[in-house]
C-alpha cells in the first residue's frame, strides 16, 4: 500500500471590481453603484467568499455567499455552503433569500446536497396600508451529475440535476 503526500503552496486569489456614484435627491444623499468582491483561499482553508452590492436610484441588492471544502479522503469531500440574497425596491418590497446546505462530493462528477432555504417578501402597496408578508421554509435535497469535457465551454458530456423540496408558505396582511 502506497501513501501519496502532496506539498502544495498556499495560493490565494482576490478579485475586486466596482464603480460608485452619488448625488442628492431633495435633502437625501443618494449612493449608486456596483461592487463585487471574490476571495478564494484568503484564510487558507480553500474557501470561497463572494460579496456583491448593487444600488440604483430606487433599488438595491446584496449577495453574500461562501463555502469551505472539507476533504474526507482523496475521493470524497464535504462542503458547507451559505448564501444570503436581499433585494429592495424603494418602499414597495423587500425580498430576502437565505440558503444553507451541506454538499457531499462523490468522486468528481456526483454531488448530493441537502439543506434549507428561507424566503421572505415584505410588500407594501401604499404608505397608509399595512405591509403583506410572504414567508416559506423549504428543506431540500439536490442530486447533481456533471461529466463535461470542458467546464467553461463544453463540447460534449452530460449535466443532470434533480431538486426536490417540501415546505409551507405563510401569507399575512
PDB file of C-alpha atoms in Angstrom:
ATOM      1  CA  UNK A   1       0.000   0.000   0.000  1.00  0.00           C
ATOM      2  CA  UNK A   2       1.411   3.366  -1.037  1.00  0.00           C
ATOM      3  CA  UNK A   3       0.796   6.741   0.614  1.00  0.00           C
ATOM      4  CA  UNK A   4       0.908   9.845  -1.524  1.00  0.00           C
ATOM      5  CA  UNK A   5       1.963  13.062   0.197  1.00  0.00           C
ATOM      6  CA  UNK A   6       1.474  16.346  -1.630  1.00  0.00           C
ATOM      7  CA  UNK A   7       3.324  19.513  -0.693  1.00  0.00           C
ATOM      8  CA  UNK A   8       1.282  22.365  -2.086  1.00  0.00           C
ATOM      9  CA  UNK A   9       1.957  26.076  -1.958  1.00  0.00           C
ATOM     10  CA  UNK A  10      -0.692  28.267  -0.392  1.00  0.00           C
ATOM     11  CA  UNK A  11      -2.067  30.492  -3.116  1.00  0.00           C
ATOM     12  CA  UNK A  12      -4.948  32.872  -2.637  1.00  0.00           C
ATOM     13  CA  UNK A  13      -6.916  34.887  -5.139  1.00  0.00           C
ATOM     14  CA  UNK A  14      -8.670  38.200  -4.587  1.00  0.00           C
ATOM     15  CA  UNK A  15     -10.903  39.848  -7.189  1.00  0.00           C
ATOM     16  CA  UNK A  16     -12.414  43.305  -6.692  1.00  0.00           C
ATOM     17  CA  UNK A  17     -14.416  45.291  -9.187  1.00  0.00           C
ATOM     18  CA  UNK A  18     -16.691  48.243  -8.705  1.00  0.00           C
ATOM     19  CA  UNK A  19     -17.924  51.665  -9.575  1.00  0.00           C
ATOM     20  CA  UNK A  20     -19.624  54.152  -7.257  1.00  0.00           C
ATOM     21  CA  UNK A  21     -21.628  57.278  -7.893  1.00  0.00           C
ATOM     22  CA  UNK A  22     -23.512  59.699  -5.756  1.00  0.00           C
ATOM     23  CA  UNK A  23     -25.802  62.635  -5.717  1.00  0.00           C
ATOM     24  CA  UNK A  24     -28.739  64.115  -3.880  1.00  0.00           C
ATOM     25  CA  UNK A  25     -32.481  63.845  -4.314  1.00  0.00           C
ATOM     26  CA  UNK A  26     -34.014  66.717  -2.401  1.00  0.00           C
ATOM     27  CA  UNK A  27     -32.368  66.553   1.012  1.00  0.00           C
ATOM     28  CA  UNK A  28     -31.423  62.852   0.786  1.00  0.00           C
ATOM     29  CA  UNK A  29     -27.981  61.599  -0.189  1.00  0.00           C
ATOM     30  CA  UNK A  30     -28.087  59.017  -2.987  1.00  0.00           C
ATOM     31  CA  UNK A  31     -25.358  56.396  -3.376  1.00  0.00           C
ATOM     32  CA  UNK A  32     -25.396  54.312  -6.556  1.00  0.00           C
ATOM     33  CA  UNK A  33     -23.024  51.759  -7.959  1.00  0.00           C
ATOM     34  CA  UNK A  34     -21.983  48.159  -8.328  1.00  0.00           C
ATOM     35  CA  UNK A  35     -19.327  46.438  -6.173  1.00  0.00           C
ATOM     36  CA  UNK A  36     -18.058  42.862  -6.395  1.00  0.00           C
ATOM     37  CA  UNK A  37     -15.531  41.138  -4.139  1.00  0.00           C
ATOM     38  CA  UNK A  38     -14.437  37.498  -4.514  1.00  0.00           C
ATOM     39  CA  UNK A  39     -11.986  35.894  -2.102  1.00  0.00           C
ATOM     40  CA  UNK A  40     -10.549  32.453  -2.723  1.00  0.00           C
ATOM     41  CA  UNK A  41      -8.322  30.793  -0.138  1.00  0.00           C
ATOM     42  CA  UNK A  42      -7.909  34.065   1.770  1.00  0.00           C
ATOM     43  CA  UNK A  43      -7.974  32.253   5.132  1.00  0.00           C
ATOM     44  CA  UNK A  44      -6.004  29.217   3.931  1.00  0.00           C
ATOM     45  CA  UNK A  45      -8.858  26.679   4.018  1.00  0.00           C
ATOM     46  CA  UNK A  46      -9.623  26.636   0.248  1.00  0.00           C
ATOM     47  CA  UNK A  47     -12.743  28.655   0.995  1.00  0.00           C
ATOM     48  CA  UNK A  48     -14.653  30.830  -1.450  1.00  0.00           C
ATOM     49  CA  UNK A  49     -16.324  34.028  -0.252  1.00  0.00           C
ATOM     50  CA  UNK A  50     -18.271  36.343  -2.526  1.00  0.00           C
ATOM     51  CA  UNK A  51     -19.895  39.724  -1.803  1.00  0.00           C
ATOM     52  CA  UNK A  52     -21.896  41.683  -4.388  1.00  0.00           C
ATOM     53  CA  UNK A  53     -23.630  45.028  -3.870  1.00  0.00           C
ATOM     54  CA  UNK A  54     -25.744  46.872  -6.427  1.00  0.00           C
ATOM     55  CA  UNK A  55     -27.609  50.143  -5.850  1.00  0.00           C
ATOM     56  CA  UNK A  56     -29.598  52.369  -8.140  1.00  0.00           C
ATOM     57  CA  UNK A  57     -31.999  55.263  -7.757  1.00  0.00           C
ATOM     58  CA  UNK A  58     -34.745  53.227  -6.039  1.00  0.00           C
ATOM     59  CA  UNK A  59     -33.296  49.714  -5.972  1.00  0.00           C
ATOM     60  CA  UNK A  60     -30.552  47.906  -4.115  1.00  0.00           C
ATOM     61  CA  UNK A  61     -29.358  44.310  -3.855  1.00  0.00           C
ATOM     62  CA  UNK A  62     -26.828  42.492  -1.674  1.00  0.00           C
ATOM     63  CA  UNK A  63     -25.487  38.972  -2.184  1.00  0.00           C
ATOM     64  CA  UNK A  64     -23.247  37.204   0.358  1.00  0.00           C
ATOM     65  CA  UNK A  65     -22.167  33.612  -0.159  1.00  0.00           C
ATOM     66  CA  UNK A  66     -19.409  31.319   0.937  1.00  0.00           C
ATOM     67  CA  UNK A  67     -18.261  27.719   1.032  1.00  0.00           C
ATOM     68  CA  UNK A  68     -15.477  25.797   2.756  1.00  0.00           C
ATOM     69  CA  UNK A  69     -14.492  22.373   1.330  1.00  0.00           C
ATOM     70  CA  UNK A  70     -13.567  19.679   3.834  1.00  0.00           C
ATOM     71  CA  UNK A  71     -11.574  16.779   2.380  1.00  0.00           C
ATOM     72  CA  UNK A  72     -12.600  13.395   3.783  1.00  0.00           C
ATOM     73  CA  UNK A  73     -10.324  11.353   1.525  1.00  0.00           C
ATOM     74  CA  UNK A  74      -8.934  11.597  -1.985  1.00  0.00           C
ATOM     75  CA  UNK A  75     -12.365  10.835  -3.493  1.00  0.00           C
ATOM     76  CA  UNK A  76     -14.851  12.314  -1.034  1.00  0.00           C
ATOM     77  CA  UNK A  77     -15.411  15.866   0.125  1.00  0.00           C
ATOM     78  CA  UNK A  78     -17.970  17.762   2.223  1.00  0.00           C
ATOM     79  CA  UNK A  79     -18.623  21.441   1.624  1.00  0.00           C
ATOM     80  CA  UNK A  80     -20.934  23.520   3.808  1.00  0.00           C
ATOM     81  CA  UNK A  81     -22.381  26.455   1.852  1.00  0.00           C
ATOM     82  CA  UNK A  82     -24.234  29.593   2.953  1.00  0.00           C
ATOM     83  CA  UNK A  83     -25.795  32.342   0.854  1.00  0.00           C
ATOM     84  CA  UNK A  84     -27.942  35.407   1.586  1.00  0.00           C
ATOM     85  CA  UNK A  85     -29.577  37.434  -1.177  1.00  0.00           C
ATOM     86  CA  UNK A  86     -31.522  40.610  -0.351  1.00  0.00           C
ATOM     87  CA  UNK A  87     -33.260  42.903  -2.851  1.00  0.00           C
ATOM     88  CA  UNK A  88     -35.110  46.141  -2.158  1.00  0.00           C
ATOM     89  CA  UNK A  89     -37.226  48.286  -4.439  1.00  0.00           C
ATOM     90  CA  UNK A  90     -37.979  51.674  -2.883  1.00  0.00           C
ATOM     91  CA  UNK A  91     -40.573  51.088  -0.139  1.00  0.00           C
ATOM     92  CA  UNK A  92     -42.662  48.745  -2.284  1.00  0.00           C
ATOM     93  CA  UNK A  93     -40.964  45.432  -1.437  1.00  0.00           C
ATOM     94  CA  UNK A  94     -38.029  43.820   0.303  1.00  0.00           C
ATOM     95  CA  UNK A  95     -37.090  40.247  -0.671  1.00  0.00           C
ATOM     96  CA  UNK A  96     -34.670  38.070   1.290  1.00  0.00           C
ATOM     97  CA  UNK A  97     -33.485  34.520   0.495  1.00  0.00           C
ATOM     98  CA  UNK A  98     -31.211  32.627   2.910  1.00  0.00           C
ATOM     99  CA  UNK A  99     -29.906  29.230   1.807  1.00  0.00           C
ATOM    100  CA  UNK A 100     -27.621  26.930   3.747  1.00  0.00           C
ATOM    101  CA  UNK A 101     -26.649  23.456   2.621  1.00  0.00           C
ATOM    102  CA  UNK A 102     -24.174  20.650   3.089  1.00  0.00           C
ATOM    103  CA  UNK A 103     -22.868  19.076  -0.127  1.00  0.00           C
ATOM    104  CA  UNK A 104     -21.282  15.630  -0.254  1.00  0.00           C
ATOM    105  CA  UNK A 105     -19.000  15.250  -3.304  1.00  0.00           C
ATOM    106  CA  UNK A 106     -18.588  11.672  -4.544  1.00  0.00           C
ATOM    107  CA  UNK A 107     -15.660  11.476  -6.914  1.00  0.00           C
ATOM    108  CA  UNK A 108     -15.550  14.463  -9.240  1.00  0.00           C
ATOM    109  CA  UNK A 109     -18.853  14.084 -11.055  1.00  0.00           C
ATOM    110  CA  UNK A 110     -21.542  13.283  -8.465  1.00  0.00           C
ATOM    111  CA  UNK A 111     -22.800  15.672  -5.764  1.00  0.00           C
ATOM    112  CA  UNK A 112     -25.556  15.246  -3.187  1.00  0.00           C
ATOM    113  CA  UNK A 113     -26.702  18.352  -1.312  1.00  0.00           C
ATOM    114  CA  UNK A 114     -29.188  18.795   1.498  1.00  0.00           C
ATOM    115  CA  UNK A 115     -30.189  21.987   3.227  1.00  0.00           C
ATOM    116  CA  UNK A 116     -32.855  24.578   3.872  1.00  0.00           C
ATOM    117  CA  UNK A 117     -33.943  27.696   2.003  1.00  0.00           C
ATOM    118  CA  UNK A 118     -35.799  30.510   3.782  1.00  0.00           C
ATOM    119  CA  UNK A 119     -37.676  33.043   1.664  1.00  0.00           C
ATOM    120  CA  UNK A 120     -39.403  36.200   2.866  1.00  0.00           C
ATOM    121  CA  UNK A 121     -41.052  39.006   0.922  1.00  0.00           C
ATOM    122  CA  UNK A 122     -42.404  42.155   2.540  1.00  0.00           C
ATOM    123  CA  UNK A 123     -44.655  44.071   0.151  1.00  0.00           C
ATOM    124  CA  UNK A 124     -46.319  47.449   0.713  1.00  0.00           C
ATOM    125  CA  UNK A 125     -48.793  48.785  -1.827  1.00  0.00           C
ATOM    126  CA  UNK A 126     -49.183  52.252  -0.302  1.00  0.00           C
ATOM    127  CA  UNK A 127     -47.779  54.168   2.669  1.00  0.00           C
ATOM    128  CA  UNK A 128     -51.105  54.048   4.543  1.00  0.00           C
ATOM    129  CA  UNK A 129     -51.668  50.309   4.067  1.00  0.00           C
ATOM    130  CA  UNK A 130     -50.199  47.572   6.289  1.00  0.00           C
ATOM    131  CA  UNK A 131     -47.461  45.565   4.513  1.00  0.00           C
ATOM    132  CA  UNK A 132     -48.107  41.979   3.480  1.00  0.00           C
ATOM    133  CA  UNK A 133     -45.622  39.239   4.293  1.00  0.00           C
ATOM    134  CA  UNK A 134     -44.950  36.058   2.342  1.00  0.00           C
ATOM    135  CA  UNK A 135     -42.629  33.556   4.015  1.00  0.00           C
ATOM    136  CA  UNK A 136     -41.645  29.923   3.494  1.00  0.00           C
ATOM    137  CA  UNK A 137     -39.026  27.450   4.671  1.00  0.00           C
ATOM    138  CA  UNK A 138     -38.036  24.826   2.124  1.00  0.00           C
ATOM    139  CA  UNK A 139     -35.986  21.799   3.214  1.00  0.00           C
ATOM    140  CA  UNK A 140     -34.455  20.330   0.057  1.00  0.00           C
ATOM    141  CA  UNK A 141     -32.326  17.563  -1.421  1.00  0.00           C
ATOM    142  CA  UNK A 142     -30.405  18.053  -4.661  1.00  0.00           C
ATOM    143  CA  UNK A 143     -28.510  15.447  -6.690  1.00  0.00           C
ATOM    144  CA  UNK A 144     -26.222  16.628  -9.491  1.00  0.00           C
ATOM    145  CA  UNK A 145     -24.116  14.700 -12.015  1.00  0.00           C
ATOM    146  CA  UNK A 146     -21.612  16.614 -14.137  1.00  0.00           C
ATOM    147  CA  UNK A 147     -19.463  14.930 -16.778  1.00  0.00           C
ATOM    148  CA  UNK A 148     -18.287  17.511 -19.329  1.00  0.00           C
ATOM    149  CA  UNK A 149     -15.093  17.552 -21.389  1.00  0.00           C
ATOM    150  CA  UNK A 150     -14.520  21.229 -20.563  1.00  0.00           C
ATOM    151  CA  UNK A 151     -16.420  23.109 -17.868  1.00  0.00           C
ATOM    152  CA  UNK A 152     -16.390  26.641 -19.328  1.00  0.00           C
ATOM    153  CA  UNK A 153     -17.149  25.794 -22.969  1.00  0.00           C
ATOM    154  CA  UNK A 154     -18.300  22.167 -23.114  1.00  0.00           C
ATOM    155  CA  UNK A 155     -18.495  20.399 -26.457  1.00  0.00           C
ATOM    156  CA  UNK A 156     -19.665  17.027 -25.224  1.00  0.00           C
ATOM    157  CA  UNK A 157     -20.766  15.483 -21.969  1.00  0.00           C
ATOM    158  CA  UNK A 158     -23.694  15.338 -19.596  1.00  0.00           C
ATOM    159  CA  UNK A 159     -25.081  17.548 -16.825  1.00  0.00           C
ATOM    160  CA  UNK A 160     -28.068  16.233 -14.847  1.00  0.00           C
ATOM    161  CA  UNK A 161     -29.555  17.906 -11.787  1.00  0.00           C
ATOM    162  CA  UNK A 162     -32.534  16.841  -9.660  1.00  0.00           C
ATOM    163  CA  UNK A 163     -34.037  19.068  -6.966  1.00  0.00           C
ATOM    164  CA  UNK A 164     -36.803  18.150  -4.511  1.00  0.00           C
ATOM    165  CA  UNK A 165     -38.167  20.140  -1.588  1.00  0.00           C
ATOM    166  CA  UNK A 166     -41.232  20.487   0.561  1.00  0.00           C
ATOM    167  CA  UNK A 167     -42.466  23.271   2.810  1.00  0.00           C
ATOM    168  CA  UNK A 168     -45.278  25.548   3.984  1.00  0.00           C
ATOM    169  CA  UNK A 169     -45.952  29.053   2.702  1.00  0.00           C
ATOM    170  CA  UNK A 170     -47.382  31.679   5.082  1.00  0.00           C
ATOM    171  CA  UNK A 171     -49.099  34.799   3.730  1.00  0.00           C
ATOM    172  CA  UNK A 172     -50.195  37.564   6.120  1.00  0.00           C
ATOM    173  CA  UNK A 173     -51.550  41.024   5.507  1.00  0.00           C
TER     174      UNK A 173
END
